Coordinates of C-alpha atoms in Angstrom, one line a residue:
X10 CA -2.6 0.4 10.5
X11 CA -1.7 -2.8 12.1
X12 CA 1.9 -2.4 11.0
X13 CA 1.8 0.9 12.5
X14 CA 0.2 0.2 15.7
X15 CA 3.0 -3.1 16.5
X16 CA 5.7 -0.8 15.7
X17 CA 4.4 1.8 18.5
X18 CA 3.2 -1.0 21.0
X19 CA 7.2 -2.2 20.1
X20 CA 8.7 0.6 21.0
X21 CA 6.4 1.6 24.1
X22 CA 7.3 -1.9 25.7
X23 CA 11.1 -1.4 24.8
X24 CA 10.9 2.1 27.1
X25 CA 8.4 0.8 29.5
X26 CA 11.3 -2.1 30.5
X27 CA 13.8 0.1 30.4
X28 CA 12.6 2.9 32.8
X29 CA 11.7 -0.4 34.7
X30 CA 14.6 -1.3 35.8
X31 CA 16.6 1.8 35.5
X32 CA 14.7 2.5 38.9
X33 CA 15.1 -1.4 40.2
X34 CA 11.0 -1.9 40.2
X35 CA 8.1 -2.1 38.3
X36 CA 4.7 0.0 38.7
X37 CA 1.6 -0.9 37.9
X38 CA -1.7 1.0 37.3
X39 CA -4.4 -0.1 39.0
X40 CA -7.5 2.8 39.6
X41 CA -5.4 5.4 38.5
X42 CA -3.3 5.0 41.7
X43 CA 0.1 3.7 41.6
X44 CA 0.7 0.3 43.3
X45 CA 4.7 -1.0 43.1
X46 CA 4.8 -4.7 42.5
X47 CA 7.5 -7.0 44.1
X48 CA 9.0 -9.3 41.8
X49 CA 10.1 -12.5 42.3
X50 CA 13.6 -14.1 41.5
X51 CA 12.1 -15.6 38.8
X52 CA 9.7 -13.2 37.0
X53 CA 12.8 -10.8 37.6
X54 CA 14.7 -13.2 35.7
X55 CA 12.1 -13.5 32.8
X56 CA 11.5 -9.8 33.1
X57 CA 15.2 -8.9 32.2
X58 CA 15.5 -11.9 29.0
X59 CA 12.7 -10.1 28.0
X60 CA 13.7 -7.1 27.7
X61 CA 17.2 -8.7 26.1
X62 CA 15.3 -10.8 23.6
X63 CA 15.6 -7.1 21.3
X64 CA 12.6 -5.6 19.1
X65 CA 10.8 -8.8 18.3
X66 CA 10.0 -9.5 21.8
X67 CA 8.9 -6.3 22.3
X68 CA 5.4 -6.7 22.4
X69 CA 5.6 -10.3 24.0
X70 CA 7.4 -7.9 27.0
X71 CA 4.4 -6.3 27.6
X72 CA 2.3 -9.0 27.6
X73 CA 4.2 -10.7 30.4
X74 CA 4.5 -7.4 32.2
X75 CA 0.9 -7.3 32.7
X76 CA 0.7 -10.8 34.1
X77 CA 3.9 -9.7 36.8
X78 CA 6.1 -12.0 34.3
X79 CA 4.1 -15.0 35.4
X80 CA 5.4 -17.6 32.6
X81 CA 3.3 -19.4 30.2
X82 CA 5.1 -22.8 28.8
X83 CA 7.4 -23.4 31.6
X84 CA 4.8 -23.3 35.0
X85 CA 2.5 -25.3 36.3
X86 CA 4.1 -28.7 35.3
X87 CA 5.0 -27.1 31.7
X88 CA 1.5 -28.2 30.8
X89 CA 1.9 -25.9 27.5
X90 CA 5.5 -26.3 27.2
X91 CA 4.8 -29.9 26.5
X92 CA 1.7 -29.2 24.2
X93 CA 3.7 -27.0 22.4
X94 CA 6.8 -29.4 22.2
X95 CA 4.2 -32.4 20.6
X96 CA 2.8 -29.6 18.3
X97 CA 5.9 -28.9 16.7
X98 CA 6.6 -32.5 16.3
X99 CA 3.5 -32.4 14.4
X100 CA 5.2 -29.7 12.3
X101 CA 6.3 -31.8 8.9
X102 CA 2.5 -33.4 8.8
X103 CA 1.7 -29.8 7.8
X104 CA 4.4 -29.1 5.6
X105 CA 6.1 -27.2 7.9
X106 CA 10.1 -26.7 8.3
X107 CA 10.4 -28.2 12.0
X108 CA 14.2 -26.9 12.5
X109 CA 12.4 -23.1 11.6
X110 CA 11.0 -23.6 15.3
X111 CA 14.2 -24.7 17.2
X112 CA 12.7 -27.8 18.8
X113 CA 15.7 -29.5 19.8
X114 CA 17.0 -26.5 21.9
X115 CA 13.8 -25.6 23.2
X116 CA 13.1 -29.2 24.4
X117 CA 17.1 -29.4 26.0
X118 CA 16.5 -25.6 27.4
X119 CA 13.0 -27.2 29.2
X120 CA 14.8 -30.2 31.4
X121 CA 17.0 -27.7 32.7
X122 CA 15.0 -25.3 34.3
X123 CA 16.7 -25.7 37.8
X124 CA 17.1 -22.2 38.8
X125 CA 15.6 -18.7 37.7
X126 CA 17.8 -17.7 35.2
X127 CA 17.7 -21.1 32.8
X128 CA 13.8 -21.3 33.3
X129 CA 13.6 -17.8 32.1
X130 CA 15.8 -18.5 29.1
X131 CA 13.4 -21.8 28.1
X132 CA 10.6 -19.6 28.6
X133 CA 11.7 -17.3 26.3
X134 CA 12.7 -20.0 23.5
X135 CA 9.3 -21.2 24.6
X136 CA 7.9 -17.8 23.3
X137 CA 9.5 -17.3 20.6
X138 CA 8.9 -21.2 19.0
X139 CA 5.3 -20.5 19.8
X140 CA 4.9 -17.2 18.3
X141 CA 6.6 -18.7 14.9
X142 CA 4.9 -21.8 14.5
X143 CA 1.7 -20.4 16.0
X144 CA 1.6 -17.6 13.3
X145 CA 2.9 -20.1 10.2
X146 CA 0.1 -23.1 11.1
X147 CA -2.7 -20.2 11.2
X148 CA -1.7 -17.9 8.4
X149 CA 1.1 -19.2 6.5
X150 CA 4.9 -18.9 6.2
X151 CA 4.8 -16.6 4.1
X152 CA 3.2 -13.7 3.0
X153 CA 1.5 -13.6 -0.6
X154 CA 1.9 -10.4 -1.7
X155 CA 5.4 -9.8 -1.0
X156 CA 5.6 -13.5 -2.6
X157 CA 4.1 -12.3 -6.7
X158 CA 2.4 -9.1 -7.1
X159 CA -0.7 -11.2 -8.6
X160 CA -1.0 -12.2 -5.1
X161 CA -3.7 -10.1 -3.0
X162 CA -4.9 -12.5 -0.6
X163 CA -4.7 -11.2 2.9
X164 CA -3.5 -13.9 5.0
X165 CA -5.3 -13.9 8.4
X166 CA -2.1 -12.7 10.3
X167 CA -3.2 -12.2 14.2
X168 CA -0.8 -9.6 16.5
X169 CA 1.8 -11.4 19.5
X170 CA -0.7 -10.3 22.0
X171 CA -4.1 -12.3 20.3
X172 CA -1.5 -15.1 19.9
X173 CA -0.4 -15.2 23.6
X174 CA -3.9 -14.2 24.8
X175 CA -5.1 -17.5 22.9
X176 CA -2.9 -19.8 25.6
X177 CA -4.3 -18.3 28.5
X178 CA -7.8 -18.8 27.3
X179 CA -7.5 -22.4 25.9
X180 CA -9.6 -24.8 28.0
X181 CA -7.1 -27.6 27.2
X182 CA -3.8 -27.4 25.7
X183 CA -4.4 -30.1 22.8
X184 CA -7.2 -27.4 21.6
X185 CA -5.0 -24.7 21.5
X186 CA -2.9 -25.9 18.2
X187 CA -6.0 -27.7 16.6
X188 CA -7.8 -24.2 16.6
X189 CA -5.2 -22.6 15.3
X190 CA -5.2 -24.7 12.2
X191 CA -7.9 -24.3 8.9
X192 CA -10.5 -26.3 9.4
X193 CA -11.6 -25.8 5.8
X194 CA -12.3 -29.0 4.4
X195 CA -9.6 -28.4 1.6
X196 CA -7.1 -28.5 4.3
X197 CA -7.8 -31.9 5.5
X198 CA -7.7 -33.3 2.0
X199 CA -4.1 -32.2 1.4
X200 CA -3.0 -33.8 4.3
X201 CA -4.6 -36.8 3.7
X202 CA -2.8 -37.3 0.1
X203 CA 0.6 -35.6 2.0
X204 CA 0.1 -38.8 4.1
X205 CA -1.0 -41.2 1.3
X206 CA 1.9 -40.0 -1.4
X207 CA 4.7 -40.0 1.8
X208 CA 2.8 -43.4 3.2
X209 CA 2.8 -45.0 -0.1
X210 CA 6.8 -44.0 -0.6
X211 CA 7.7 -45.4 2.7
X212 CA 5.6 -48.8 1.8
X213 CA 7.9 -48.7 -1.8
X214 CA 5.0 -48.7 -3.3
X215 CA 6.1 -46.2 -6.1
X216 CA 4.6 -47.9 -9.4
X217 CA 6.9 -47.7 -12.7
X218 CA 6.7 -45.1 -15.1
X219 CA 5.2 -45.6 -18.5
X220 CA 7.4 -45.9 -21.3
X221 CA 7.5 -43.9 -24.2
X222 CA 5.8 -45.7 -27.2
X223 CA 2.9 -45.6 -29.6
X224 CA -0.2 -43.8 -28.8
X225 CA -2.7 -46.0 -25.9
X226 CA -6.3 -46.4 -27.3
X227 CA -8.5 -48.9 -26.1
X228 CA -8.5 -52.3 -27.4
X229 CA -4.5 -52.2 -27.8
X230 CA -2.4 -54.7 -25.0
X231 CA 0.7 -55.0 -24.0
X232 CA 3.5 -54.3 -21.0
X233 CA 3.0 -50.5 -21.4
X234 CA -1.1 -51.0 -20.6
X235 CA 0.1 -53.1 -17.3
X236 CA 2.1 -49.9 -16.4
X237 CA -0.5 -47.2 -17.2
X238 CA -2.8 -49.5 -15.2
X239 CA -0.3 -49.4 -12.0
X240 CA 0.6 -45.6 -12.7
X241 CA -3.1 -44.8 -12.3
X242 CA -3.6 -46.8 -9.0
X243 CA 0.1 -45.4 -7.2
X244 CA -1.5 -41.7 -7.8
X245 CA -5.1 -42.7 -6.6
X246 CA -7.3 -43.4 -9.6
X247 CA -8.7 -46.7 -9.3
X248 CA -6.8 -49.4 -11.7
X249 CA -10.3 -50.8 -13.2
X250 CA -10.6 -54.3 -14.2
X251 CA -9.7 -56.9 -16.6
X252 CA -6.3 -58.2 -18.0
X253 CA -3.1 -56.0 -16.9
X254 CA -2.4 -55.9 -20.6
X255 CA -5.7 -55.0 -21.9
X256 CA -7.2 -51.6 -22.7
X257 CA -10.7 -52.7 -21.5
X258 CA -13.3 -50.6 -20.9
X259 CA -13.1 -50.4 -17.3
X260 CA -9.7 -48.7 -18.1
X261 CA -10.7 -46.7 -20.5
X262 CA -13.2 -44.9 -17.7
X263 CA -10.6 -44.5 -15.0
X264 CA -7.8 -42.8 -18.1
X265 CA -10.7 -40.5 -18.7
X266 CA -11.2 -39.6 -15.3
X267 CA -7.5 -39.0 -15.3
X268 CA -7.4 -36.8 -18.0
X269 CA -10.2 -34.4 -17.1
X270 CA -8.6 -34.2 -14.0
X271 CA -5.3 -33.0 -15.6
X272 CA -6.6 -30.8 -17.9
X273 CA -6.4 -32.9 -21.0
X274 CA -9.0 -33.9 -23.6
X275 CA -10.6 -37.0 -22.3
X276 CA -10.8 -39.4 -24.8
X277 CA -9.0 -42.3 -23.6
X278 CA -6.6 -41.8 -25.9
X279 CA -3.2 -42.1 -24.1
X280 CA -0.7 -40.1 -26.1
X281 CA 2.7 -37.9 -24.9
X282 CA 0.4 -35.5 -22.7
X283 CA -1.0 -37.8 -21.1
X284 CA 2.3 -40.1 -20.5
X285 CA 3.7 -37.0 -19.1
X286 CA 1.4 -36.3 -16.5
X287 CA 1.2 -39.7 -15.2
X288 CA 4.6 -39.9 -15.1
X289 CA 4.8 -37.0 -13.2
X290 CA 7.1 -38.1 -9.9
X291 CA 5.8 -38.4 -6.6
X292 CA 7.9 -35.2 -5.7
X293 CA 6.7 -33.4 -7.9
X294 CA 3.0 -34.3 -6.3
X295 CA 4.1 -33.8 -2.8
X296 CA 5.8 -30.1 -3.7
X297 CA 2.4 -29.0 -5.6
X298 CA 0.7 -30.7 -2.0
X299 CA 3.0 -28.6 0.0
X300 CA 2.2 -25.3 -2.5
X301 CA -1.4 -25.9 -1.5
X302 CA -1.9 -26.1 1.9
X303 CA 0.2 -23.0 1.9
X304 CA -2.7 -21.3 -0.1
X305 CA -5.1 -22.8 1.9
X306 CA -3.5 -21.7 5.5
X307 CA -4.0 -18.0 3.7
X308 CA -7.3 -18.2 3.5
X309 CA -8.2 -19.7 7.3
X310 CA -10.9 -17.5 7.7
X311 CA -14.3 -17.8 7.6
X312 CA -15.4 -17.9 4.3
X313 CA -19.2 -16.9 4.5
X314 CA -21.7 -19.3 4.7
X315 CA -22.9 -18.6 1.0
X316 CA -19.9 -17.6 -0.9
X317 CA -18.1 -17.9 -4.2
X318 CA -15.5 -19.6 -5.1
X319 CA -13.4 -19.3 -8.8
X320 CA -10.8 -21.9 -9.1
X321 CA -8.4 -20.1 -11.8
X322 CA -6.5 -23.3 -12.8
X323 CA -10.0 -25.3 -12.8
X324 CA -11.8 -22.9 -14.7
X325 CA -14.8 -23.6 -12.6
X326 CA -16.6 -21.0 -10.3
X327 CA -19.0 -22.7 -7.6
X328 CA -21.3 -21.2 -5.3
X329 CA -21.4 -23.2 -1.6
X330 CA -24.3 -22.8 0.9
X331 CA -23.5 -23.8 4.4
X332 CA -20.5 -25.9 3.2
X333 CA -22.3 -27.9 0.7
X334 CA -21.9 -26.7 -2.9
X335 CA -25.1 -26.2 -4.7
X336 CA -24.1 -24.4 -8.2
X337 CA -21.2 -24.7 -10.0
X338 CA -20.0 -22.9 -14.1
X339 CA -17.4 -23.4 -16.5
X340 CA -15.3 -20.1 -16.5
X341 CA -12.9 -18.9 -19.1
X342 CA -9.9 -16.9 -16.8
X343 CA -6.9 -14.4 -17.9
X344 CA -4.8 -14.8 -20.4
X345 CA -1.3 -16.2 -19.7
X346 CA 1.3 -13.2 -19.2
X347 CA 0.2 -9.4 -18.8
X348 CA -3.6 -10.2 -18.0
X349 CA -3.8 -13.2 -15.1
X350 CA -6.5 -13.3 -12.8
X351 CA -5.4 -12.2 -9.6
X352 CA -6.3 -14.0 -6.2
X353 CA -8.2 -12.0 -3.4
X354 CA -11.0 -12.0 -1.6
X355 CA -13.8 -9.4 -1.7
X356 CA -18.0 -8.7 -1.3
X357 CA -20.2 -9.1 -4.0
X358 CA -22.6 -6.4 -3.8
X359 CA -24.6 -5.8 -6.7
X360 CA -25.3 -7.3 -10.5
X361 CA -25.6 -4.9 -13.1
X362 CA -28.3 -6.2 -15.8
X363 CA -27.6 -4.9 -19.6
X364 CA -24.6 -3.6 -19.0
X365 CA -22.3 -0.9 -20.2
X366 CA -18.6 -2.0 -20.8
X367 CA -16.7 0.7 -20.2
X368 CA -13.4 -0.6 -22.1
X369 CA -10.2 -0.6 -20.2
X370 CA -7.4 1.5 -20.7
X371 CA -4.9 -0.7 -21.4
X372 CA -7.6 -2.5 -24.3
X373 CA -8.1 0.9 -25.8
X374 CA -3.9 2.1 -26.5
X375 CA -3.3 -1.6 -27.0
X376 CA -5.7 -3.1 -28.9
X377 CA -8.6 -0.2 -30.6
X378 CA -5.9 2.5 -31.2
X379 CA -3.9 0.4 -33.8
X380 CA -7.2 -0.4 -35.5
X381 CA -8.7 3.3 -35.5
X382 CA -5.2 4.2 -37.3
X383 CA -5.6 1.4 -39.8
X384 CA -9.7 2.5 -40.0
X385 CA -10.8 5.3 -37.8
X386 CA -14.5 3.4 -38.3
X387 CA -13.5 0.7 -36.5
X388 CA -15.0 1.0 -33.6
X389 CA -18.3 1.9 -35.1
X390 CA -18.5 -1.1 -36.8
X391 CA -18.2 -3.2 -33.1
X392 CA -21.0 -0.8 -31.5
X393 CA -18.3 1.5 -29.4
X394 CA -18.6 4.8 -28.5
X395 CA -15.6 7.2 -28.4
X396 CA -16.4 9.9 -25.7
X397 CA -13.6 12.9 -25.4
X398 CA -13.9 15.3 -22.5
X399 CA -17.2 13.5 -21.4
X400 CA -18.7 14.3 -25.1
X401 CA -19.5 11.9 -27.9
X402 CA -17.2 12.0 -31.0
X403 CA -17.9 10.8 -34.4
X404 CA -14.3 8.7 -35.3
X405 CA -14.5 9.0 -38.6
X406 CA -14.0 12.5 -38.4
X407 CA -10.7 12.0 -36.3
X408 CA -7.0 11.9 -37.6
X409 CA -5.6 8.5 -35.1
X410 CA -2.2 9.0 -36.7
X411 CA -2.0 12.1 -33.7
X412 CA -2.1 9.4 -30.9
X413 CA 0.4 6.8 -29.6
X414 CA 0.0 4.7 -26.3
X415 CA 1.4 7.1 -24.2
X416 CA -1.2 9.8 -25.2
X417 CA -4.7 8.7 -25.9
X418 CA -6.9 11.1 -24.3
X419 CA -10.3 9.6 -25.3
X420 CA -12.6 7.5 -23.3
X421 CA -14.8 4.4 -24.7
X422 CA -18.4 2.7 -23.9
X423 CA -19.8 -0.2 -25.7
X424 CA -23.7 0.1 -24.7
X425 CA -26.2 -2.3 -23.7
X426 CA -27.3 -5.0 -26.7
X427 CA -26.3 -8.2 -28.7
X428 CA -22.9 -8.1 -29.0
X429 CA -21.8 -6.4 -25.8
X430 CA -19.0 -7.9 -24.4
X431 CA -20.0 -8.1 -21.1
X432 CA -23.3 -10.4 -22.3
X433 CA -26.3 -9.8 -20.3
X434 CA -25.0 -9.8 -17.1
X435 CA -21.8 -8.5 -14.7
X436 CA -21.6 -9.5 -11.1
X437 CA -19.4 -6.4 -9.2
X438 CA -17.3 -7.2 -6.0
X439 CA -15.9 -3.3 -6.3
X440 CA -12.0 -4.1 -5.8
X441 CA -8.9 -2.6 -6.6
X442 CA -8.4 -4.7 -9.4
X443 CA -11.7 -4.0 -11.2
X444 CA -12.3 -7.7 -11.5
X445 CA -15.5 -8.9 -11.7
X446 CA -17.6 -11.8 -13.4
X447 CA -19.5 -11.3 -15.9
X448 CA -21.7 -13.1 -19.0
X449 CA -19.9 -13.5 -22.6
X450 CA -21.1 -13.2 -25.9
X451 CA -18.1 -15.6 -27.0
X452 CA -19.8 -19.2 -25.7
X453 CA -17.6 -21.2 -27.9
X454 CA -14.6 -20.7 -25.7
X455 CA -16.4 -22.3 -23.0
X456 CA -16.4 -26.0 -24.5
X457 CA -12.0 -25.6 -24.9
X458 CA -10.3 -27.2 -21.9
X459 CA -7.8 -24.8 -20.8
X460 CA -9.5 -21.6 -21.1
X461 CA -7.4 -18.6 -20.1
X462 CA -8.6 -16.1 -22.4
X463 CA -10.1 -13.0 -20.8
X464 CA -8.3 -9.6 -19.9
X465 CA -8.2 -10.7 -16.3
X466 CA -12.1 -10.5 -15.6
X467 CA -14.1 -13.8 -15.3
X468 CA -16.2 -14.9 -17.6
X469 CA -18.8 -17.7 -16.2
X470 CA -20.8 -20.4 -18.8
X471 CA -23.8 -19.8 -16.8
X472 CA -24.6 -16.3 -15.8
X473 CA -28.5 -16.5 -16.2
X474 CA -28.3 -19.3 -13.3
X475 CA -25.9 -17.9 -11.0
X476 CA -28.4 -14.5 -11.3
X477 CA -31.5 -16.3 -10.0
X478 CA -29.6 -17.9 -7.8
X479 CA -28.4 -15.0 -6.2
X480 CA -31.8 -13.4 -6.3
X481 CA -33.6 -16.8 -4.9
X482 CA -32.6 -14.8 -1.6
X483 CA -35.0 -11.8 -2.3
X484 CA -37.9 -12.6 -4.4
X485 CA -40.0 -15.3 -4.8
X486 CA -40.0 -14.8 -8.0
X487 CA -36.1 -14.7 -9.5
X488 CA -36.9 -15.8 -12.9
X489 CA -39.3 -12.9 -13.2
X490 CA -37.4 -9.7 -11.9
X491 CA -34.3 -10.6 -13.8
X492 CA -36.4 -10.9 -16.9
X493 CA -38.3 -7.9 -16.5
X494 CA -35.0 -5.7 -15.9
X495 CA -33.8 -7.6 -18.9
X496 CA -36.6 -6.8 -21.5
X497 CA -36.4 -3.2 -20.6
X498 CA -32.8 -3.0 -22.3
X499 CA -31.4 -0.2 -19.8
X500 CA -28.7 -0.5 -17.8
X501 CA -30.1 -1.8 -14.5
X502 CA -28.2 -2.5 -11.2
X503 CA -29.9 -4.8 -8.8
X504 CA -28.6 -4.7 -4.8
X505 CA -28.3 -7.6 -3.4
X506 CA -30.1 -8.2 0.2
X507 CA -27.1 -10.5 1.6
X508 CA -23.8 -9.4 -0.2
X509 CA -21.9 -12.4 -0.8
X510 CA -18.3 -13.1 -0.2
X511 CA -16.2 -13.8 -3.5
X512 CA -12.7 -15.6 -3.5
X513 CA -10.7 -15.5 -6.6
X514 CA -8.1 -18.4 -5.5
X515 CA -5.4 -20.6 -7.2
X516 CA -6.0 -23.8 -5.9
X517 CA -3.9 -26.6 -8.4
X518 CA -4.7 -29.5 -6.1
X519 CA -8.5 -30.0 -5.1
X520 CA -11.5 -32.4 -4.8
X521 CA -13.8 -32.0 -7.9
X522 CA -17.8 -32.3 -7.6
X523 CA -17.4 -35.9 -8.2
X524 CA -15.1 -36.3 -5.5
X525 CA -11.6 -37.0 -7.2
X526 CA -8.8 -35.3 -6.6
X527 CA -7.4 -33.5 -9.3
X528 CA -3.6 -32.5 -10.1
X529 CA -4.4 -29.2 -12.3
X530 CA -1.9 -27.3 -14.3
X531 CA 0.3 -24.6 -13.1
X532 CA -1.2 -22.4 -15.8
X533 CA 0.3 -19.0 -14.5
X534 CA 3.6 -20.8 -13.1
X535 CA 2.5 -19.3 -9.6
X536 CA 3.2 -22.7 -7.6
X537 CA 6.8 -22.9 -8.7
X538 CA 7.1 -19.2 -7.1
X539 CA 5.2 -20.3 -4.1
X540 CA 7.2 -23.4 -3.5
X541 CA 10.9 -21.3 -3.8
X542 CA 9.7 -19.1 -1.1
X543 CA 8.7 -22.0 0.5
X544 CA 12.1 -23.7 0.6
X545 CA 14.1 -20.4 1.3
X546 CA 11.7 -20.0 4.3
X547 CA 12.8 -23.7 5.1
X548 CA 10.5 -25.7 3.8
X549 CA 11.9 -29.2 2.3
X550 CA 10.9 -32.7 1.1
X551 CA 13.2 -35.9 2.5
X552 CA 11.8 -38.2 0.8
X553 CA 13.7 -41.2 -1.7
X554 CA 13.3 -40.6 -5.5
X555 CA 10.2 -42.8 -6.6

């Protein structure tokens, strides 16, 4: 719709110009009676590079028609010309392709203004380097889903006129960029290690890598301990204590730290994996810093005050109250390939207590059909139901040597009890995707570290807890209602009061609970996508090799 209605605003602005000046004035409506507005030399000027500037002006033209062409950047001592000038110097400390935004011609165009026709040219550059960088520092460069299909995050995109509406409003120019920015929390982080990785380059403070050898454990010494210990301190873990050559105990901690931080098993034990990923170069870092405040300019909008949040690569979801997080459960995440998790944003509404799964198409032809050939009582034997036409069938009576993927016209329910595989417990944020989270009755996955394993949906460690904390909201008695619904073993969906925001996101660089910053794995390859759009929309890192 808002596609649509640009297009027509477009196009009505294109013949509103043109009639224009095809009759040398400009009329304007004011109490239904028409009132014919002299122009000055100069808003004439601006009026006609306007209407030159072609389609992508279009809607800019109408702005400044309404305001008889009275500029924006370039009057009153170019307050905003020179706000926006600083902003886009300020465009690499976000990540952000500064030659995208024409600076240098926009800043010679402004000390030339000296007569109507070269003001209304800077103004126009003015525009359009505003418009750009405006849109990209709010809602990204780029946008997600025409990036990877897995990605359904709608970026908060605003039209030319909010844009241009927000510099006329803005008490002081410095405010207008800083609102325009996230302020999510997340955001300032990644600039801060942007700053500390490029800082630290600039310093040559780049620490050596660590050189292939026998496995680290502690107690063992040497020079490859005394690069391990710099590694760790270059990429922000603290070094610990102790000899440089020593694997002391202090170290041990920090490698441990590192290692759950990265995904790997942390027991100190410094093998190839490990070695990999702290030699990992600083461009590397910097490129998965860039990735991320992409993702994060995506989702500047307000989040809810209590929301959820999955981290796919962290296999974590957390539940924040008024910006402070107050629960947080191991999750296990889609499988690698056909079955990722996508990212989006939706509205928890309801939790369904002993719930039906109602398997999946693509489980059914993919999975149950080549069983019910090899043993048509198959799915008896796992508690399923096999429903055709709406009716309960009994499969043993049933030749599955007829079907093939292509042509499977049955239907299957796995009912409340033990081994559902839903567990106890589904959360539903109805979405295109039919994603949702949900209890397991397969806990030993939870104690692996990488744990994409699901068909897409999310399965969380602790349902029980995120239920009664949910319904904390509604009764004073959680524990109780949930348990009651549970003991009746029916199907039992329970509203919730306040519907909660949920926001499946893909966020590889991000501040744990206990505060460190953690380098997670690319487990879908989605940031090396991210980051190619990224450099063919611009985006680049000039920095030495470390």
């Amino acid at each position: 719709m808002f596609v649509l209605g640009n297009i027509l605003k477009r196009s009505f602005a294109v013949a509103l110009i043109g009639l224009a000046w095809s009759f040398g004035s400009i009329a304007a409506a004011q109490n239904s009676e028409a009132t014919t507005v002299v122009l000055s030399a100069e808003a004439r000027a601006l009026a006609e590079q306007l209407s030159g500037a072609g389609p992508d002006l279009a809607e800019a033209s109408l702005f400044y028609a309404a305001r008889n062409y009275r500029p924006l950047f370039t009057a009153d001592a170019a307050v905003y010309g020179t706000a926006l000038l600083s902003a886009l110097g300020d465009a690499p400390k976000h990540g952000l392709p500064v030659a995208r935004y024409h600076a240098l011609e926009l800043s010679q165009a402004m000390e030339a203004t000296n007569d109507p026709l070269s003001a209304a040219s800077a103004e126009v550059l003015a525009v359009q380097a505003y418009l750009q960088y405006a849109q990209d520092l709010h809602a990204g460069i780029l946008v997600p889903k025409e990036v990877n299909g897995e990605l359904a995050v709608h970026a908060p995109r605003e039209d030319v006129t909010e844009l241009l509406s927000r510099v006329v409003a803005a008490a002081d120019s410095a405010d207008l960029f800083a609102d325009l920015e996230p302020k999510h929390p997340r955001y300032r982080m990644l600039l801060a290690e942007k700053a500390r990785i490029e800082g630290m380059l600039s310093a040559g403070l780049a620490a050596p890598l660590v050189e292939d050898g026998a496995i680290l454990r502690p107690g063992t010494s040497g020079p490859r301990v005394a690069q391990m210990r710099a590694r760790l301190g270059a990429i922000g873990f603290s070094q610990g204590l102790g000899s440089l050559e020593i694997y002391d105990d202090a170290l041990l901690e920090v490698v441990k730290l590192f290692q759950a931080a990265n995904g790997l098993a942390d027991d100190g034990a410094v093998g190839p994996r490990t070695v990999a990923m702290l030699n990992r170069s600083d461009r590397d870092l910097l490129q998965q810093v860039l990735v991320n405040l992409e993702r994060e300019r995506w989702l500047n909008i307000s989040r809810g005050s209590r929301h959820i949040q999955v981290n796919i690569p962290a296999f974590v979801a957390q539940v924040y109250d008024n910006g402070s997080m107050v629960f947080e459960t191991k999750t296990v995440v889609g499988k690698v390939g056909k079955t990722q998790t996508p990212e989006f944003s939706d509205v928890m509404t309801h939790m369904m207590i002993n719930p039906s799964w109602h398997v999946p198409v693509s489980i059914i032809t993919k999975e149950y059909l080549p069983q019910l050939q090899a043993n048509n009582d198959a799915m008896n034997r796992q508690g399923i139901q096999i429903f055709y036409k709406g009716r309960q069938i009994d499969p043993t009576r049933v030749d599955f040597s007829q079907f093939n993927q292509s042509w499977f016209p049955v239907t299957m329910r796995q009912p409340p009890g033990a081994g559902n595989a839903l567990g106890k417990v589904k959360f539903l944020f109805p979405n295109q995707f039919d994603i949702y989270l949900h209890d397991t009755p397969s806990k030993s996955l939870f104690d692996k570290i990488s744990r994409a394993f699901s068909h897409g949906c999310v399965r969380v460690a602790r349902p029980r807890d995120l239920a009664l904390l949910l319904l904390s909201r509604q009764t004073d008695d959680p524990e109780g209602l949930f348990q009651k619904h549970l003991d009746s073993g029916r199907e039992t969906p329970v509203y919730l009061d306040q519907p909660v925001p949920v926001h499946l996101t893909y966020s590889t660089v991000w501040q744990n609970a206990a505060g460190q910053i953690e380098y997670l794995d690319d487990i879908y390859g989605r940031d090396a996508i991210v980051y190619a759009a990224l450099e063919a929309a611009g985006v680049s890192i000039d920095l030495p090799e470390s």
